[in-house]
Short mmCIF file of C-alpha atoms in Angstrom, two decimals:
data_model
loop_
_atom_site.label_atom_id
_atom_site.label_comp_id
_atom_site.label_asym_id
_atom_site.label_seq_id
_atom_site.Cartn_x
_atom_site.Cartn_y
_atom_site.Cartn_z
CA ALA U 10 109.73 130.69 -30.05
CA ILE U 11 106.37 129.43 -28.99
CA ILE U 12 106.29 127.71 -25.56
CA ARG U 13 103.38 125.47 -25.11
CA GLU U 14 101.60 125.17 -21.80
CA ASP U 15 101.97 121.43 -21.93
CA ASP U 16 105.75 121.73 -22.10
CA VAL U 17 105.78 123.98 -19.04
CA ASN U 18 103.64 121.57 -17.14
CA ASP U 19 105.92 118.71 -18.12
CA ASP U 20 108.97 120.54 -16.81
CA GLU U 21 107.27 121.34 -13.56
CA ASN U 22 106.19 117.74 -13.18
CA ASN U 23 109.73 116.56 -13.83
CA GLU U 24 111.09 118.93 -11.19
CA ASN U 25 108.46 117.84 -8.74
CA ASN U 26 109.24 114.18 -9.42
CA GLU U 27 112.95 114.78 -8.93
CA SER U 28 112.33 116.63 -5.66
CA SER U 29 110.01 113.89 -4.52
CA ALA U 30 112.57 111.20 -5.36
CA GLU U 31 115.34 113.10 -3.59
CA GLY U 32 113.15 113.61 -0.52
CA SER U 33 112.25 109.93 -0.50
CA THR U 34 115.94 108.99 -0.70
CA ASN U 35 116.84 111.30 2.17
CA LYS U 36 113.99 109.89 4.25
CA ILE U 37 115.17 106.35 3.65
CA ALA U 38 118.73 107.36 4.54
CA ASP U 39 117.51 108.98 7.75
CA GLU U 40 115.50 105.90 8.64
CA LEU U 41 118.45 103.64 7.94
CA GLU U 42 120.69 105.87 10.06
CA THR U 43 118.11 105.80 12.87
CA ILE U 44 117.87 102.00 12.66
CA ALA U 45 121.67 101.67 12.70
CA MET U 46 121.90 103.97 15.73
CA GLU U 47 119.19 102.03 17.56
CA GLN U 48 120.93 98.75 16.78
CA LYS U 49 124.22 100.20 17.98
CA GLN U 50 122.64 101.43 21.21
CA SER U 51 120.88 98.10 21.66
CA LYS U 52 124.16 96.25 21.16
CA GLN U 53 125.92 98.53 23.66
CA ALA U 54 123.14 98.01 26.18
CA GLU U 55 123.38 94.25 25.66
CA LEU U 56 127.15 94.31 26.15
CA LEU U 57 126.73 96.40 29.30
CA ARG U 58 124.20 93.90 30.68
CA GLU U 59 126.54 91.01 29.93
CA LEU U 60 129.42 92.87 31.59
CA GLU U 61 127.30 93.63 34.67
CA GLU U 62 126.19 90.00 34.89
CA GLU U 63 129.79 88.79 34.63
CA LEU U 64 130.97 91.24 37.29
CA LEU U 65 128.11 90.24 39.58
CA LYS U 66 128.92 86.58 39.01
CA ARG U 67 132.58 87.16 39.87
CA GLU U 68 131.62 89.16 42.94
CA ASN U 69 129.36 86.34 44.13
CA VAL U 70 132.14 83.81 43.56
CA SER U 71 134.58 86.06 45.42
CA GLN U 72 132.16 86.45 48.32
CA THR U 73 131.63 82.68 48.42
CA HIS U 74 135.37 82.06 48.46
CA SER U 75 135.84 84.70 51.16
CA LEU U 76 133.17 83.08 53.34
CA GLU U 77 134.70 79.64 52.81
CA GLU U 78 138.19 80.92 53.60
CA GLU U 79 136.91 82.73 56.69
CA GLU U 80 135.18 79.58 57.91
CA GLN U 81 138.28 77.48 57.27
CA SER U 82 140.42 80.02 59.10
CA LYS U 83 137.97 80.01 62.01
CA GLN U 84 137.99 76.21 62.26
CA PHE U 85 141.79 76.17 62.07
CA ARG U 86 142.08 78.69 64.92
CA ILE U 87 139.63 76.68 67.01
CA GLN U 88 141.61 73.49 66.40
CA MET U 89 144.91 75.20 67.26
CA ALA U 90 143.39 76.62 70.45
CA LYS U 91 142.20 73.16 71.48
CA LEU U 92 145.63 71.69 70.83
CA ALA U 93 147.40 74.49 72.68
CA ALA U 94 145.09 74.04 75.67
CA GLN U 95 146.43 70.49 76.07
CA GLY U 96 149.92 71.89 76.60
CA ASN U 97 153.37 70.89 75.31
CA MET U 98 152.22 70.62 71.70
CA GLY U 99 154.38 69.59 68.77
CA LEU U 100 154.87 67.09 65.97
CA SER U 101 154.87 63.72 67.68
CA LYS U 102 157.09 61.03 66.17
CA ASP U 103 155.23 58.42 68.20
CA LYS U 104 151.98 59.43 66.44
CA GLY U 105 153.26 59.46 62.89
CA GLY U 106 154.34 63.07 62.86
CA GLU U 107 150.89 64.40 63.75
CA MET U 108 150.37 67.50 65.86
CA SER U 109 149.62 66.29 69.39
CA ALA U 110 150.58 66.65 73.04
CA LEU U 111 154.23 65.70 73.49
CA SER U 112 155.05 63.46 76.44
CA PRO U 113 157.76 64.61 78.88
CA GLU U 114 159.81 61.53 77.94
CA GLU U 115 159.53 62.36 74.25
CA CYS U 116 161.00 65.79 74.95
CA GLY U 117 163.94 64.44 76.94
CA GLY U 118 166.70 61.88 76.57
CA THR U 119 168.93 59.28 78.19
CA THR U 120 172.68 59.35 78.87
CA GLU U 121 175.10 56.99 80.61
CA LYS U 122 174.66 58.76 83.96
CA TYR U 123 171.05 59.99 83.91
CA SER U 124 167.81 60.33 82.00
CA TRP U 125 165.79 63.51 81.71
CA THR U 126 162.31 64.64 80.77
CA GLN U 127 160.83 67.98 79.83
CA THR U 128 157.57 69.91 79.92
CA GLU U 129 156.89 73.52 78.96
CA THR U 130 157.92 74.69 82.43
CA GLU U 131 160.21 72.06 83.97
CA ILE U 132 163.23 69.85 83.43
CA SER U 133 163.39 66.64 85.48
CA ILE U 134 166.73 64.83 85.79
CA HIS U 135 166.69 61.26 87.09
CA ILE U 136 170.02 59.94 88.38
CA PRO U 137 170.08 56.23 89.41
CA LEU U 138 172.03 55.80 92.62
CA GLU U 139 174.59 53.02 92.68
CA SER U 140 173.52 51.80 96.13
CA PHE U 141 170.29 51.63 98.06
CA GLU U 142 172.32 52.74 101.07
CA VAL U 143 173.09 56.20 99.67
CA LYS U 144 171.82 58.91 102.00
CA GLY U 145 170.72 62.42 101.19
CA LYS U 146 173.66 63.93 103.07
CA GLU U 147 175.98 62.11 100.67
CA CYS U 148 174.47 63.96 97.73
CA LYS U 149 175.82 67.41 96.97
CA ILE U 150 173.44 69.24 94.69
CA GLU U 151 173.87 72.94 93.95
CA ILE U 152 171.34 74.66 91.72
CA LYS U 153 172.10 78.15 90.47
CA ARG U 154 170.43 80.32 87.85
CA LYS U 155 172.82 79.25 85.10
CA THR U 156 174.57 76.18 86.48
CA LEU U 157 173.94 72.80 88.08
CA ASP U 158 176.47 70.85 90.12
CA ALA U 159 175.70 67.29 91.21
CA LYS U 160 177.93 64.85 93.06
CA ILE U 161 176.82 61.61 94.75
CA ARG U 162 179.52 60.29 97.07
CA ASP U 163 182.53 60.32 94.79
CA ALA U 164 180.60 60.17 91.52
CA ILE U 165 180.46 63.47 89.66
CA VAL U 166 177.47 64.00 87.37
CA PHE U 167 177.69 67.74 86.69
CA SER U 168 180.51 70.04 87.71
CA GLU U 169 182.56 73.02 86.64
CA GLY U 170 185.67 70.85 86.72
CA THR U 171 184.25 68.51 84.06
CA LYS U 172 182.93 71.51 82.09
CA ASN U 173 179.38 70.21 81.97
CA ASN U 174 177.57 72.29 84.57
CA ARG U 175 176.33 75.24 82.49
CA LEU U 176 172.60 74.86 81.88
CA PHE U 177 170.91 75.20 78.52
CA ALA U 178 168.97 78.21 79.84
CA ASP U 179 168.28 80.04 83.09
CA VAL U 180 166.21 78.42 85.85
CA ASN U 181 164.23 79.74 88.78
CA VAL U 182 166.34 78.66 91.74
CA ASP U 183 163.66 79.15 94.40
CA GLU U 184 161.25 76.84 92.58
CA SER U 185 163.83 74.19 91.72
CA THR U 186 164.24 71.16 94.00
CA TRP U 187 165.86 67.76 94.38
CA GLU U 188 164.88 64.59 96.26
CA ILE U 189 165.65 60.88 96.54
CA ASP U 190 162.95 58.42 95.48
CA SER U 191 163.17 54.88 96.89
CA ASP U 192 161.72 51.64 95.53
CA GLU U 193 161.57 49.27 98.50
CA LYS U 194 160.66 46.27 96.39
CA LEU U 195 163.47 46.69 93.88
CA LYS U 196 165.82 48.11 96.48
CA THR U 197 166.79 50.96 94.18
CA LYS U 198 167.04 54.68 94.65
CA THR U 199 166.87 57.54 92.19
CA LEU U 200 167.92 61.12 92.78
CA THR U 201 165.54 63.44 90.96
CA VAL U 202 166.46 67.08 90.26
CA THR U 203 163.58 69.26 89.14
CA LEU U 204 164.56 72.52 87.45
CA ALA U 205 161.92 75.24 87.04
CA LYS U 206 162.50 77.01 83.75
CA ALA U 207 162.85 80.76 84.07
CA LYS U 208 161.11 81.05 80.71
CA ARG U 209 158.52 78.71 79.30
CA THR U 210 159.45 76.83 76.13
CA MET U 211 157.45 74.95 73.49
CA ALA U 212 158.07 72.58 70.57
CA ASN U 213 161.30 73.40 68.72
CA LYS U 214 162.13 76.06 71.32
CA HIS U 215 162.50 73.37 74.02
CA TRP U 216 165.82 72.65 75.69
CA SER U 217 167.93 70.43 73.45
CA TYR U 218 170.21 69.37 76.32
CA VAL U 219 170.47 69.78 80.10
CA CYS U 220 174.00 71.13 80.39
CA GLU U 221 176.68 72.06 77.90
CA ASN U 222 178.88 69.27 76.57
CA GLU U 223 176.11 66.77 77.30
CA PRO U 224 174.21 64.70 74.68
CA LYS U 225 171.62 66.65 72.68
CA ILE U 226 168.19 65.79 71.35
CA ASP U 227 166.68 67.03 68.08
CA VAL U 228 164.01 69.55 69.04
CA GLU U 229 163.47 70.70 65.45
CA LYS U 230 161.42 67.56 64.85
CA PHE U 231 158.75 68.99 67.16
CA GLY U 232 157.99 71.78 64.70
CA PRO U 233 157.05 75.37 65.56
CA PRO U 234 155.20 76.23 68.79
CA VAL U 235 151.40 75.96 68.81
CA VAL U 236 149.81 78.85 70.65
CA GLY U 237 146.08 79.25 71.21
CA VAL U 238 145.07 82.92 71.32
CA ASN U 239 142.06 85.08 70.69
CA GLU U 240 143.25 87.51 68.04
CA ARG U 241 140.58 90.00 69.14
CA ASN U 242 141.95 90.03 72.66
CA PRO U 243 144.87 92.50 72.94
CA MET U 244 146.11 90.77 76.10
CA ASP U 245 146.35 87.41 74.33
CA MET U 246 148.23 88.94 71.42
CA GLU U 247 150.58 90.76 73.79
CA LEU U 248 151.17 87.55 75.76
CA MET U 249 151.96 85.64 72.58
CA GLY U 250 154.44 88.30 71.51
CA GLN U 251 156.15 88.26 74.90
CA MET U 252 156.35 84.48 74.91
CA PHE U 253 157.97 84.29 71.49
CA GLU U 254 160.39 87.05 72.40
CA GLN U 255 161.32 85.18 75.56
CA MET U 256 161.87 81.93 73.70
CA LYS U 257 163.92 83.73 71.04
CA THR U 258 166.11 85.38 73.70
CA SER U 259 166.51 82.06 75.49
CA SER U 260 167.64 80.30 72.29
CA GLU U 261 170.08 83.07 71.40
CA ALA U 262 171.55 83.04 74.90
CA ALA U 263 172.05 79.29 74.66
#
């Protein structure tokens, strides 16, 4: 067979064209793959930026809330400290149930034989005397740590015999007193017994009665005690703990 030079050249050209076409296809594929990879990386970077921005935004919001909560907590502690400094704090019925200083009268009561008032540290019992002529020597008052006996002439107010002489809680005998107050204009006399509490009480930890089997008042309406302390001061925190433990023991003993 006779092979012409033109035929050989044509074959070579065809092979070259095919190789060129294949190379061009591979190049395009590589470029497309590169573009796809770049787009993917760009998309990932964009998602990461969005995620970082969202996290930063949440962190800023959280910090803002924390600052607001801290400020609110600070103002609340300041307000509680101011209230506690006034003494004898609780929910006052006379002031629409608002937290305020409770009056001694508000923390006491009235019975047929006497009226009584209360502060954080004292109980005052006021017994009207039947006659302006009653003398001190006719009053028999005996104050003990756990009991109170009171007899004016033949009238018994508190006694073991009538089972109403056991006090709500212990008192400091040495600091407790009694006296007769006279009103010359009205010609009346009142015997006042002042009991010094052995342990300070506040709000719903107050005495709910003077002696057992006597009328009670509702101390729960005063709410929980309000105590002003500096939480960074260990002595304040220790004092608060001791006070609550004392009040708890006093209530349990009663």
